[in-house]
Short mmCIF file of C-alpha atoms and ligand atoms in Angstrom, two decimals:
data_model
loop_
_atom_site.label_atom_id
_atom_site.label_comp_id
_atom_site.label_asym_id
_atom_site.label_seq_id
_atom_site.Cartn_x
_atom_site.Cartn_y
_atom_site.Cartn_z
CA UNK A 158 0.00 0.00 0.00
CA UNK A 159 1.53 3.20 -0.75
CA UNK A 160 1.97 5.86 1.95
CA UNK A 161 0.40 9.69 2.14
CA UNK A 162 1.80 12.60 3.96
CA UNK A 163 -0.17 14.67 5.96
CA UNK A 164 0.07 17.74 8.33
CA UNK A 165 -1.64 17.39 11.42
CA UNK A 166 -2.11 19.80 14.23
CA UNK A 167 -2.72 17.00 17.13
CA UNK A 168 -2.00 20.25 19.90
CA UNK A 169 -2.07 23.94 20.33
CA UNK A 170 1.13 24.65 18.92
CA UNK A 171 1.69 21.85 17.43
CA UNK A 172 2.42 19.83 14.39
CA UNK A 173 2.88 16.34 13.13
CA UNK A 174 3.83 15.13 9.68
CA UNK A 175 2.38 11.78 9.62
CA UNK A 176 2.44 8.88 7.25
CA UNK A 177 -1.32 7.27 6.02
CA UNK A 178 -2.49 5.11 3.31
CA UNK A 179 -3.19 6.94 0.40
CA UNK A 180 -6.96 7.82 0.63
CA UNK A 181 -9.12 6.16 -1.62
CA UNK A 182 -12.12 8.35 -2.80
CA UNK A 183 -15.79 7.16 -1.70
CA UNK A 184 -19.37 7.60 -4.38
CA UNK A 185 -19.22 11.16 -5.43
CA UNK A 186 -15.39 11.30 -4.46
CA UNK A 187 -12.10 11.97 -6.26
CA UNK A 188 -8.55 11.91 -5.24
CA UNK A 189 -6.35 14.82 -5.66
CA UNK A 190 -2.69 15.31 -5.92
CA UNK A 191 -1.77 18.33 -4.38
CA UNK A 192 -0.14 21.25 -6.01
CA UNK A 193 -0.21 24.32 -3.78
CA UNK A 194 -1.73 24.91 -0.51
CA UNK A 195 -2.50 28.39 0.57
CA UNK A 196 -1.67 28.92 4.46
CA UNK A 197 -4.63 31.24 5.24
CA UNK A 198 -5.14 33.19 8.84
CA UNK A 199 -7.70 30.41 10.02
CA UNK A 200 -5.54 27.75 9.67
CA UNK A 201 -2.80 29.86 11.80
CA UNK A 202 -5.58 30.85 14.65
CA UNK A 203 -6.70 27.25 14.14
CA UNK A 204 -3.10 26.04 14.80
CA UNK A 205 -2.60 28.74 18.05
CA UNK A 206 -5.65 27.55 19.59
CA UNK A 207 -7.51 31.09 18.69
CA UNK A 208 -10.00 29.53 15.95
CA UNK A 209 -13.79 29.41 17.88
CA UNK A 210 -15.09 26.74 15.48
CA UNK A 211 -11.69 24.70 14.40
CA UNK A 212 -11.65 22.21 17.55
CA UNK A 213 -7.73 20.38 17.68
CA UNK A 214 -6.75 17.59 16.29
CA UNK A 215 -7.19 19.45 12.96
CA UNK A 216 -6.18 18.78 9.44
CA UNK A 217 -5.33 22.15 7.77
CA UNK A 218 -5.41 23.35 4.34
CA UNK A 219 -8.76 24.25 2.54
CA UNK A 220 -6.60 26.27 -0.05
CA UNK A 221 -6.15 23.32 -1.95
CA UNK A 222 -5.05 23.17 -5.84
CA UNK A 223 -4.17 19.97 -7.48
CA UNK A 224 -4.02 17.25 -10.33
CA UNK A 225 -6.97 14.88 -10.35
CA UNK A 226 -5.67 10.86 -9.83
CA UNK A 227 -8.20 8.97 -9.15
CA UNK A 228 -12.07 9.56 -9.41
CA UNK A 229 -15.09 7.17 -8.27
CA UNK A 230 -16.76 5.25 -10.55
CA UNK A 231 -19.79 7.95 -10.60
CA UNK A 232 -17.90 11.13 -11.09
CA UNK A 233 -18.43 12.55 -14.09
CA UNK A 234 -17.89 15.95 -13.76
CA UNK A 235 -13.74 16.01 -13.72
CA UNK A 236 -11.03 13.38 -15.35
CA UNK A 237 -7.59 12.16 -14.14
CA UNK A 238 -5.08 14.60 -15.16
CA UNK A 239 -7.82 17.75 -14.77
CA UNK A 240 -6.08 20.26 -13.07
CA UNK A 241 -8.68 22.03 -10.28
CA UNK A 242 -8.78 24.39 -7.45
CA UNK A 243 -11.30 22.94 -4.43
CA UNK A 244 -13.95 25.17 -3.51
CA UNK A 245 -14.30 24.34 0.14
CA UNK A 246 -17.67 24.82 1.44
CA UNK A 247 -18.97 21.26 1.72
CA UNK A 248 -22.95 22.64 1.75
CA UNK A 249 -25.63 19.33 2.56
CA UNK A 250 -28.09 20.81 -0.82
CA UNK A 251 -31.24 19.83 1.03
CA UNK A 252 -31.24 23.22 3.11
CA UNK A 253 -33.44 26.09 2.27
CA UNK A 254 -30.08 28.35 1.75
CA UNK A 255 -28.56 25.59 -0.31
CA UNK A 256 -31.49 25.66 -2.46
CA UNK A 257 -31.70 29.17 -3.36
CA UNK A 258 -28.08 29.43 -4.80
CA UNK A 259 -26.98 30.37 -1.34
CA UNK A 260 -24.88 27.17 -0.11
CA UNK A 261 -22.46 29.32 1.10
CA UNK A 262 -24.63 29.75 3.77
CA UNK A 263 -25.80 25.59 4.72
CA UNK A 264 -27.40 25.58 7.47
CA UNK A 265 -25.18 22.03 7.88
CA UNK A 266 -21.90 23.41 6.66
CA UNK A 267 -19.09 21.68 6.90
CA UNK A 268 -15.31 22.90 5.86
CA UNK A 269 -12.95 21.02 4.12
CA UNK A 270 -9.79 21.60 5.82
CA UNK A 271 -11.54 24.02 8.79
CA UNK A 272 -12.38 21.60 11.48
CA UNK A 273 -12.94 18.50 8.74
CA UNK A 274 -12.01 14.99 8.52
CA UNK A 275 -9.61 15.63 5.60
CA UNK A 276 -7.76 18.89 4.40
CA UNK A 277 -5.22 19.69 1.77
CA UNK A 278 -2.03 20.06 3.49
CA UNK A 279 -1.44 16.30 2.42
CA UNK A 280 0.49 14.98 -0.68
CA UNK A 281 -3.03 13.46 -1.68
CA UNK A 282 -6.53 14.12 -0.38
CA UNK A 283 -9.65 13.07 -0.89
CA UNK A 284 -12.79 15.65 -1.74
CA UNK A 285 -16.62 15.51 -3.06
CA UNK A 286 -16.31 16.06 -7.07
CA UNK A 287 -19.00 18.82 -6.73
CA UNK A 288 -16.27 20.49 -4.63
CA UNK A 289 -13.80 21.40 -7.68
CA UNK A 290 -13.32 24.06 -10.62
CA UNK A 291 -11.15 23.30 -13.65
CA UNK A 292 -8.37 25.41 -13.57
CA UNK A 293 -7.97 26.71 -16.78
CA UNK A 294 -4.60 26.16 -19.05
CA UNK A 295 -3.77 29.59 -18.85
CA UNK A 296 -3.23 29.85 -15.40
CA UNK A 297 -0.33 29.09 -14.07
CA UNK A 298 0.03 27.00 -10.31
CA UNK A 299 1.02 29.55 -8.50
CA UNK A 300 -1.58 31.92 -9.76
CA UNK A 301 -4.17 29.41 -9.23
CA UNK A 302 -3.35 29.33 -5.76
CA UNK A 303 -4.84 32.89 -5.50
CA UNK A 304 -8.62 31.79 -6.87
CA UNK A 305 -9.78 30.37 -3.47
CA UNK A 306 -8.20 33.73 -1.34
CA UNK A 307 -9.84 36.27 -4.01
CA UNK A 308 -13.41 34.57 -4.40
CA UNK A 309 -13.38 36.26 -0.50
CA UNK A 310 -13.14 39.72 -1.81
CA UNK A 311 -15.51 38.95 -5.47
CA UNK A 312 -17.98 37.72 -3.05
CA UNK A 313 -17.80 41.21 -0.67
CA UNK A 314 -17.42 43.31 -3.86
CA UNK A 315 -20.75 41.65 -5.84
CA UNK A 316 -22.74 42.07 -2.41
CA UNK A 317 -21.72 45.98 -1.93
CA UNK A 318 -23.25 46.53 -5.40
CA UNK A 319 -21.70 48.28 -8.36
CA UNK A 320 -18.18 50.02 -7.14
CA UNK A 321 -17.78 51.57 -10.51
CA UNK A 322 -17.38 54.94 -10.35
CA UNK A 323 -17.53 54.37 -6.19
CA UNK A 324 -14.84 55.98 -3.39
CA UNK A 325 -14.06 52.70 -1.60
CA UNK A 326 -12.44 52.30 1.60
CA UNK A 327 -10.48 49.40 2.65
CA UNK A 328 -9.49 48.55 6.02
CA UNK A 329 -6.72 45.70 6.56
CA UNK A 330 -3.97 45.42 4.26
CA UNK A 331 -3.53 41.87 4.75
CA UNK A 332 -3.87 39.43 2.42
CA UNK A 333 -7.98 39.64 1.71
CA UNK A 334 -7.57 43.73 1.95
CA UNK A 335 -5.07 44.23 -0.52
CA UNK A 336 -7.10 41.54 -2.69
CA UNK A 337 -10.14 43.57 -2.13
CA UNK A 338 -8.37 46.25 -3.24
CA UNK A 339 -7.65 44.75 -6.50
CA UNK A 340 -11.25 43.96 -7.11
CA UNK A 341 -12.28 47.79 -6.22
CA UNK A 342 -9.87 48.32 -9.03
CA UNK A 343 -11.44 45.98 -11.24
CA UNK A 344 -14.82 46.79 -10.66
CA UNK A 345 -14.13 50.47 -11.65
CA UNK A 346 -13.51 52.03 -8.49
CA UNK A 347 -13.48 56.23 -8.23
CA UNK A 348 -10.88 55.85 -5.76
CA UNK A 349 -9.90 53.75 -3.48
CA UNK A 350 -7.56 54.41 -0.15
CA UNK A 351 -6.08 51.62 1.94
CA UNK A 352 -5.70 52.05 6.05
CA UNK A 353 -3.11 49.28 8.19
CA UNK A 354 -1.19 49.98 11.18
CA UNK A 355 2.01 48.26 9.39
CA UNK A 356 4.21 51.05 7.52
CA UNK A 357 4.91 47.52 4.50
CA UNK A 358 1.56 46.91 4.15
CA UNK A 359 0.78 49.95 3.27
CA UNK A 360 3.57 50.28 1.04
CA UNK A 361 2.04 47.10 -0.26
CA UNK A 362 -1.18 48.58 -1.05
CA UNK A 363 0.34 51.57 -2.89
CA UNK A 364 2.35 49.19 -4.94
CA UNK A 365 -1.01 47.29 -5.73
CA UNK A 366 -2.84 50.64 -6.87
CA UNK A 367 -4.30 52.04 -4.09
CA UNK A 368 -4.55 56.03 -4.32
CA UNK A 369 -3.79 56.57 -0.79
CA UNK A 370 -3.22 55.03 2.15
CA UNK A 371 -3.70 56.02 6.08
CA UNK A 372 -1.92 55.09 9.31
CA UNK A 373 -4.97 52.90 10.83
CA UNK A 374 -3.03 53.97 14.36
CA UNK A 375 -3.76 57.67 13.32
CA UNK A 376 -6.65 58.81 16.27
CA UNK A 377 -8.50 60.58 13.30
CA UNK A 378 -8.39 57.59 10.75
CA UNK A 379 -11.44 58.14 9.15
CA UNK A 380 -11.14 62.20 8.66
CA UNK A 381 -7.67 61.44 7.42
CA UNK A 382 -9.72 58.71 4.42
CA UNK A 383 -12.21 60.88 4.13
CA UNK A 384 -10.14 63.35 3.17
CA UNK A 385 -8.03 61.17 1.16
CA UNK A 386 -11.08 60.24 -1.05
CA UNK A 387 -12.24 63.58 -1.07
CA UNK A 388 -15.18 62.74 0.36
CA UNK A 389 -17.53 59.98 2.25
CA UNK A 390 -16.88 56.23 0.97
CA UNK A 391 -19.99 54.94 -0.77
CA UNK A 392 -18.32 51.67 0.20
CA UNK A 393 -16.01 50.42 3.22
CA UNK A 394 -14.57 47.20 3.06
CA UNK A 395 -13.69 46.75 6.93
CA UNK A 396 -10.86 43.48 6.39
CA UNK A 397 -10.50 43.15 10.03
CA UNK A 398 -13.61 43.54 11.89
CA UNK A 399 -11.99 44.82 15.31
CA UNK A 400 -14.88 47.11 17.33
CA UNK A 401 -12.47 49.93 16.32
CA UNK A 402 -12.20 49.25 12.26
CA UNK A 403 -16.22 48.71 12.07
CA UNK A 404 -16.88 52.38 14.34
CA UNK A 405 -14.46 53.68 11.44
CA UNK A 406 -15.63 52.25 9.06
CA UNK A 407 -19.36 53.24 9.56
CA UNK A 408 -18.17 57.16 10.11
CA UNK A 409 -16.24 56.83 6.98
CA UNK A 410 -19.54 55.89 5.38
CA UNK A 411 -21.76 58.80 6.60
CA UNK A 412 -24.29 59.34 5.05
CA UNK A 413 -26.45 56.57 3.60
CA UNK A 414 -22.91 54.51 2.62
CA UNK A 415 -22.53 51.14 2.62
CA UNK A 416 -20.10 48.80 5.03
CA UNK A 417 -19.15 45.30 4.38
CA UNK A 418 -18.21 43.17 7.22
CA UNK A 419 -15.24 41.23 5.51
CA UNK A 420 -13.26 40.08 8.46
CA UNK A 421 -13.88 37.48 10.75
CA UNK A 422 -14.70 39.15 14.11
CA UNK A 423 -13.50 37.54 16.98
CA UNK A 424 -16.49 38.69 19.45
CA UNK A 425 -19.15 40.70 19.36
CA UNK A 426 -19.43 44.54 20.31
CA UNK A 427 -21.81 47.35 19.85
CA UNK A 428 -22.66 49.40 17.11
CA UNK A 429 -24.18 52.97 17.14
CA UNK A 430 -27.32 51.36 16.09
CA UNK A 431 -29.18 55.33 16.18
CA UNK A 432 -26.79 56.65 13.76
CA UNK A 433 -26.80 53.61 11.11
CA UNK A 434 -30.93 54.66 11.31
CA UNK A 435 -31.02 57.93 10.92
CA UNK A 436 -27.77 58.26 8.34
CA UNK A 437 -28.92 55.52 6.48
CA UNK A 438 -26.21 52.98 6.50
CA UNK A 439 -26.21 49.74 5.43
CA UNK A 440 -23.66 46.88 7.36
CA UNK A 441 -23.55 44.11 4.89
CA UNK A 442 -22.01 40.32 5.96
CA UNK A 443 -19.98 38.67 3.73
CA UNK A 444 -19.08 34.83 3.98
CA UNK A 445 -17.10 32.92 1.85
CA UNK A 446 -18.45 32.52 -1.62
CA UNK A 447 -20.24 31.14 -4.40
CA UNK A 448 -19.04 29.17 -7.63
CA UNK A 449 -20.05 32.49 -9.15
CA UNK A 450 -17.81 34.17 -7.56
CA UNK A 451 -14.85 31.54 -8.26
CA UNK A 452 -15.77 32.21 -11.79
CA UNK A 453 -15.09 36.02 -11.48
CA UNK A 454 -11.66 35.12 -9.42
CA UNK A 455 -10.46 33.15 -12.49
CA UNK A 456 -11.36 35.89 -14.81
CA UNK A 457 -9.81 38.32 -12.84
CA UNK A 458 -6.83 36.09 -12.59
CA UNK A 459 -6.63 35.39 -16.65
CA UNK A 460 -6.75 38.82 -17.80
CA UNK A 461 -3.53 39.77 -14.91
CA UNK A 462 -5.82 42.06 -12.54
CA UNK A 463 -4.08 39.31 -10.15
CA UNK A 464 -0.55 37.78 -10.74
CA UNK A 465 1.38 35.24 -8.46
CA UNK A 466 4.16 37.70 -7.83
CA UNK A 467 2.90 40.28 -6.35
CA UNK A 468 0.89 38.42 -4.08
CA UNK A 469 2.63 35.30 -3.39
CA UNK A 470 5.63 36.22 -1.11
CA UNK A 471 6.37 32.68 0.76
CA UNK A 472 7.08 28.96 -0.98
CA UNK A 473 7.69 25.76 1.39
CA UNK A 474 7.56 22.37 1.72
CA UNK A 475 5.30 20.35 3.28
CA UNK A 476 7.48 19.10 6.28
CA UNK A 477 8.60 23.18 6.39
CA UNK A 478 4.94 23.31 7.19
CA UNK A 479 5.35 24.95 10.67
CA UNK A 480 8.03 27.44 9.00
CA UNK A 481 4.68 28.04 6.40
CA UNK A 482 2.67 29.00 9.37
CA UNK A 483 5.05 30.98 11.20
CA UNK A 484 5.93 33.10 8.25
CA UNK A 485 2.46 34.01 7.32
CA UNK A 486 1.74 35.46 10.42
CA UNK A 487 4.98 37.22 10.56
CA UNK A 488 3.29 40.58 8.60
CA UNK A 489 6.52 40.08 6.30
CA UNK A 490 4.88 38.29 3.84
CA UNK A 491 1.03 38.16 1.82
CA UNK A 492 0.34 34.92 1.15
CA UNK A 493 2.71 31.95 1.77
CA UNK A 494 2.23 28.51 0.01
CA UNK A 495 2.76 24.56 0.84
CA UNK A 496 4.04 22.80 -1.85
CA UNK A 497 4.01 19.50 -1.19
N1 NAD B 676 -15.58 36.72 5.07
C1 NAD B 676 -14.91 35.64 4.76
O1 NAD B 676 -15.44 34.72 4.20
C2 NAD B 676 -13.46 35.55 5.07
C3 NAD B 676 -12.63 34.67 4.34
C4 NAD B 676 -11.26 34.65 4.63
C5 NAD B 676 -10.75 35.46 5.62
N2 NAD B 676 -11.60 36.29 6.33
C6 NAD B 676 -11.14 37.18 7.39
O2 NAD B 676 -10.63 38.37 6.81
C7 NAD B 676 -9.74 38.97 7.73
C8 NAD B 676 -8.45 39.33 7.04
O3 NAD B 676 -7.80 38.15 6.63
P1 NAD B 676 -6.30 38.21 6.11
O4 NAD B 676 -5.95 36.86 5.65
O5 NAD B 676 -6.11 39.36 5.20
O6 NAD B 676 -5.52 38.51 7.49
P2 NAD B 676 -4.12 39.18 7.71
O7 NAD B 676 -3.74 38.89 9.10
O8 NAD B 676 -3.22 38.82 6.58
O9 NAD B 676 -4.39 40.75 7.56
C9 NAD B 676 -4.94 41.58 8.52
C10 NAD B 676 -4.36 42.97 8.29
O10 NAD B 676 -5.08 43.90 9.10
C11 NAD B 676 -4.15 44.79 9.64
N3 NAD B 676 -4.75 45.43 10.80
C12 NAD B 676 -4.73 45.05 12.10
N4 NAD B 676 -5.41 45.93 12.86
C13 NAD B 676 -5.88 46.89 12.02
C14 NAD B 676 -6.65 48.07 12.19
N5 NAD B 676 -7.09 48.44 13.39
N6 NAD B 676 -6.96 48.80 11.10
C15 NAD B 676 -6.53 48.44 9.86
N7 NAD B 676 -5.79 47.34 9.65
C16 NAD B 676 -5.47 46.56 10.71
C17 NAD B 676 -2.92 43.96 9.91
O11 NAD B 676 -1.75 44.75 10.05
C18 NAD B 676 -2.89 43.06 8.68
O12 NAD B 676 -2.15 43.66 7.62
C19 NAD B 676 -9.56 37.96 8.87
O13 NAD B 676 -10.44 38.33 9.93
C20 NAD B 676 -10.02 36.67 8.24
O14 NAD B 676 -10.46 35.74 9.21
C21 NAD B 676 -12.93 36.34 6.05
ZN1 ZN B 677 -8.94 30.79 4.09
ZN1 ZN B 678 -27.50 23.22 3.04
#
């Protein structure tokens, strides 16, 4: 029986790389060789114990790309040799969400990879076929590696409503900001200005086309945007979701403006609940994404609005895996890959 490689987090803190039989895929199943695995924050909360729904033992990696060897006898949908990108929402279909085109929201969601009995930090893995997109031949590996991280931001961006011709905020230069920021671009954006408290990522963002960016440490943040756009933001993408980036980001979006909820708050808080009346604003959620959306990140990705090297900072192997994990949450990098 030949042997598979898999990461592991069996403690806080802590790693394994450990040696299974290859997996063989179930009905409805195929078996994937791995080509890149994104490291993504979850995984590294997941990993420090910080993640609220990613209990330990945990097998990382839902930023999975990879060959196709071996499909069930049902799957017709993808061939050995197809090259695909997982789309890692594992939604039940039965579910009145799941049935309006909104499976991104299954009320029985599960996660490949987030808290999952399989993941893609593995040499091979096993995953529904319904689960993958083709990648197509003129993307590259590496830039396929970036369709699962920027369906995050197409998904925010379609749910804000047109941004062309919009002054867009985003707050969080980290890896979903600055890709945010390249689908404000994309979309049309007026202008668009960038805030982080990290003097690189901002750099990062004015490398990546941002018209201005603000100290997010500045005590008058959202005067300072404000007056970087030249006026309110129609839209503010608020990356982090700290009590202090959503306050901002609704002041930045007075009057009748629009903020979307991108990051992943990590408890609740208040919100001036009189003000959003009166002024009119609208806090939009955003979660995950759709295969629409996938579609859009692989268009966006063809025509170069997204390339490999500016976003893809980090390369390692998968028994460098805890070096993958510390570097991406070292701020030095944007997105770091496991390449098995
Ligand atoms: N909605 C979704 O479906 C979805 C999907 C993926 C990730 N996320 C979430 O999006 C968020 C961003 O993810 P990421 O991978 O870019 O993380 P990241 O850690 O790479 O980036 C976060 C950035 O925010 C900056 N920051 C910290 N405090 C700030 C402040 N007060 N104002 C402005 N910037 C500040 C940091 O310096 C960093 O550059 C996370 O909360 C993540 O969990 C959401
Ligand atoms: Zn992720
Ligand atoms: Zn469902």
């Amino acid at each position: 029986m030949t042997t598979n490689r898999r990461i592991v987090v069996s403690a806080v803190r802590t790693m394994e790389l450990r040696e299974e039989p290859t997996p063989t895929p179930a009905p409805g199943e195929v078996r994937v060789r791995s080509s890149y695995i994104g490291v993504c924050g979850s995984d590294t909360h997941a990993f420090h114990g910080r993640h609220p729904f990613i209990p330990i033992p945990y097998l990382p990696g839902h930023e999975a790309t990879g060959v196709v060897e071996e499909i069930a006898e049902d799957v017709t949908t993808v061939s050995v040799g197809d090259r695909v990108v997982v789309e890692p929402t594992l939604p039940c279909w039965q579910c009145k969400p799941c049935r309006n085109g909104n499976e991104n929201l299954c009320e029985n969601l599960q996660f490949f990879g987030c808290g999952y009995p399989q993941g893609g930090m593995a040499d091979q893995f096993v995953i529904r076929a319904d689960r993958l997109h083709h990648i197509p031949d003129d993307i590259g590996d590496l830039d396929a590696a970036l369709i699962e991280p920027l369906s995050t931001p197409v998904h925010a961006g379609r749910l804000a409503g047109p941004l062309d011709g919009r002054s867009v905020a985003v707050l969080g230069a980290g890896t979903i900001g600055l890709l945010m920021l390249a689908v404000a671009r994309w979309s049309g954006a007026a202008r668009v200005v960038v805030t982080d408290p990290l003097p690189a990522k901002r750099e990062a963002a004015l490398r990546l086309g941002a018209d201005a960016v603000v100290d997010a440490m500045a005590p008058d943040v959202s005067a300072q945007v404000r007056d970087a756009l030249g006026e309110s933001a129609d839209v503010v993408f608020d990356c982090v979701a700290v009590k202090s980036t959503t306050l901002a980001a609704i002041d930045m979006a007075l009057k009748g403006g629009t903020v979307v909820v991108v990051g992943v708050p990590a408890a609740d808080f208040e919100l001036p609940i009189r003000i959003m009346q009166d002024q009119q604003i609208r806090v939009q959620g955003s979660a995950t994404y759709v295969p629409q959306d996938y579609a859009t990140a692989i268009e966006m990705i063809r025509s170069r609005a997204v390339r490999a090297e500016d976003f893809i900072t980090g390369q390692f192997h998968l028994d460098q895996a805890e070096q993958a994990f510390d570097a991406s949450v070292s701020g030095d990098h944007i997105k770091v890959l496991i390449h098995p």
